[in-house]
Amino acid sequence: MDSEAQRGSNPAAMLSALVSKREKLQEELRNIEKQVYELETSYLQDSSQCGNVLKGFEGFLSSSKSTANLKRSRKFQPEDRLFSLSSVTSPAHRP
């Protein structure tokens, strides 16, 4: 913000600066949440065969599982998105 807007002598300029800053922060938040969503998707897909911190590591430890069971366990549910679901503005909350 410029010094005049900071002093509050021009409310229109101050409002304009604050709206601009808000839009910039909202865009930054959208980008971060998108990145979290994509990394979370990658983690859930890559770790599903051996296990992960949400589902446990039984697949990694168990040698008795057949390949059919391993393929079935690769699917993850939307509710497995622990990080994405922690934010109401996340892509995981959008229809």
mmCIF file of C-alpha atoms in Angstrom:
data_model
loop_
_atom_site.group_PDB
_atom_site.id
_atom_site.type_symbol
_atom_site.label_atom_id
_atom_site.label_comp_id
_atom_site.label_asym_id
_atom_site.label_seq_id
_atom_site.Cartn_x
_atom_site.Cartn_y
_atom_site.Cartn_z
ATOM 1 C CA MET A 1 0.000 0.000 0.000
ATOM 2 C CA ASP A 2 1.188 3.504 -0.642
ATOM 3 C CA SER A 3 1.798 5.888 2.270
ATOM 4 C CA GLU A 4 -1.352 7.938 1.612
ATOM 5 C CA ALA A 5 -3.564 4.821 1.755
ATOM 6 C CA GLN A 6 -1.831 3.679 4.948
ATOM 7 C CA ARG A 7 -2.566 6.969 6.741
ATOM 8 C CA GLY A 8 -6.230 6.594 5.864
ATOM 9 C CA SER A 9 -6.553 10.059 4.364
ATOM 10 C CA ASN A 10 -7.978 8.561 1.158
ATOM 11 C CA PRO A 11 -10.488 5.795 2.006
ATOM 12 C CA ALA A 12 -11.072 4.919 -1.664
ATOM 13 C CA ALA A 13 -7.372 4.330 -2.272
ATOM 14 C CA MET A 14 -7.099 2.332 0.946
ATOM 15 C CA LEU A 15 -10.090 0.167 -0.018
ATOM 16 C CA SER A 16 -8.703 -0.382 -3.497
ATOM 17 C CA ALA A 17 -5.328 -1.442 -2.113
ATOM 18 C CA LEU A 18 -6.948 -3.830 0.365
ATOM 19 C CA VAL A 19 -9.181 -5.397 -2.293
ATOM 20 C CA SER A 20 -6.168 -5.871 -4.541
ATOM 21 C CA LYS A 21 -4.199 -7.479 -1.712
ATOM 22 C CA ARG A 22 -7.144 -9.756 -0.872
ATOM 23 C CA GLU A 23 -7.415 -10.947 -4.487
ATOM 24 C CA LYS A 24 -3.690 -11.660 -4.583
ATOM 25 C CA LEU A 25 -3.880 -13.658 -1.349
ATOM 26 C CA GLN A 26 -6.919 -15.617 -2.564
ATOM 27 C CA GLU A 27 -5.093 -16.557 -5.760
ATOM 28 C CA GLU A 28 -2.038 -17.633 -3.752
ATOM 29 C CA LEU A 29 -4.267 -19.761 -1.492
ATOM 30 C CA ARG A 30 -5.909 -21.424 -4.520
ATOM 31 C CA ASN A 31 -2.483 -22.262 -5.952
ATOM 32 C CA ILE A 32 -1.232 -23.737 -2.673
ATOM 33 C CA GLU A 33 -4.391 -25.796 -2.174
ATOM 34 C CA LYS A 34 -4.176 -27.096 -5.737
ATOM 35 C CA GLN A 35 -0.568 -28.120 -5.145
ATOM 36 C CA VAL A 36 -1.503 -29.874 -1.867
ATOM 37 C CA TYR A 37 -4.365 -31.677 -3.641
ATOM 38 C CA GLU A 38 -2.085 -32.872 -6.461
ATOM 39 C CA LEU A 39 0.685 -34.010 -4.110
ATOM 40 C CA GLU A 40 -1.853 -35.771 -1.909
ATOM 41 C CA THR A 41 -3.287 -37.568 -4.963
ATOM 42 C CA SER A 42 0.180 -38.661 -5.979
ATOM 43 C CA TYR A 43 0.984 -39.919 -2.470
ATOM 44 C CA LEU A 44 -2.277 -41.840 -2.134
ATOM 45 C CA GLN A 45 -1.842 -43.477 -5.550
ATOM 46 C CA ASP A 46 1.848 -44.295 -5.139
ATOM 47 C CA SER A 47 1.601 -45.657 -1.612
ATOM 48 C CA SER A 48 -1.591 -47.684 -1.960
ATOM 49 C CA GLN A 49 0.153 -50.943 -2.846
ATOM 50 C CA CYS A 50 2.524 -51.007 0.126
ATOM 51 C CA GLY A 51 0.521 -48.925 2.568
ATOM 52 C CA ASN A 52 0.524 -45.387 3.851
ATOM 53 C CA VAL A 53 0.155 -43.453 7.078
ATOM 54 C CA LEU A 54 -3.645 -43.322 6.732
ATOM 55 C CA LYS A 55 -4.365 -46.972 5.954
ATOM 56 C CA GLY A 56 -1.409 -48.649 7.613
ATOM 57 C CA PHE A 57 1.374 -50.763 6.163
ATOM 58 C CA GLU A 58 -0.212 -54.215 6.187
ATOM 59 C CA GLY A 59 0.307 -54.562 2.426
ATOM 60 C CA PHE A 60 4.021 -53.998 2.850
ATOM 61 C CA LEU A 61 4.364 -56.519 5.675
ATOM 62 C CA SER A 62 2.034 -59.201 4.400
ATOM 63 C CA SER A 63 3.416 -61.628 1.859
ATOM 64 C CA SER A 64 0.160 -63.596 1.714
ATOM 65 C CA LYS A 65 -1.750 -60.991 -0.304
ATOM 66 C CA SER A 66 -2.460 -61.941 -3.870
ATOM 67 C CA THR A 67 -1.957 -59.514 -6.729
ATOM 68 C CA ALA A 68 -5.732 -59.272 -7.152
ATOM 69 C CA ASN A 69 -6.050 -57.974 -3.597
ATOM 70 C CA LEU A 70 -3.237 -55.510 -4.184
ATOM 71 C CA LYS A 71 -4.904 -54.146 -7.297
ATOM 72 C CA ARG A 72 -8.170 -53.722 -5.431
ATOM 73 C CA SER A 73 -6.465 -51.885 -2.589
ATOM 74 C CA ARG A 74 -5.004 -49.270 -4.956
ATOM 75 C CA LYS A 75 -8.232 -47.283 -4.978
ATOM 76 C CA PHE A 76 -8.517 -44.581 -2.394
ATOM 77 C CA GLN A 77 -11.634 -42.861 -1.155
ATOM 78 C CA PRO A 78 -12.267 -39.105 -1.188
ATOM 79 C CA GLU A 79 -12.387 -39.182 2.614
ATOM 80 C CA ASP A 80 -8.738 -40.373 2.597
ATOM 81 C CA ARG A 81 -7.749 -36.839 1.609
ATOM 82 C CA LEU A 82 -6.788 -35.771 5.110
ATOM 83 C CA PHE A 83 -4.966 -32.602 4.081
ATOM 84 C CA SER A 84 -7.295 -31.428 1.336
ATOM 85 C CA LEU A 85 -10.368 -31.945 3.485
ATOM 86 C CA SER A 86 -8.874 -29.815 6.254
ATOM 87 C CA SER A 87 -9.582 -26.673 4.198
ATOM 88 C CA VAL A 88 -13.107 -25.685 3.163
ATOM 89 C CA THR A 89 -11.779 -23.853 0.100
ATOM 90 C CA SER A 90 -9.837 -26.858 -1.180
ATOM 91 C CA PRO A 91 -10.537 -28.480 -4.573
ATOM 92 C CA ALA A 92 -11.601 -31.596 -2.621
ATOM 93 C CA HIS A 93 -14.648 -29.699 -1.356
ATOM 94 C CA ARG A 94 -15.726 -28.473 -4.786
ATOM 95 C CA PRO A 95 -18.358 -30.437 -6.710
#
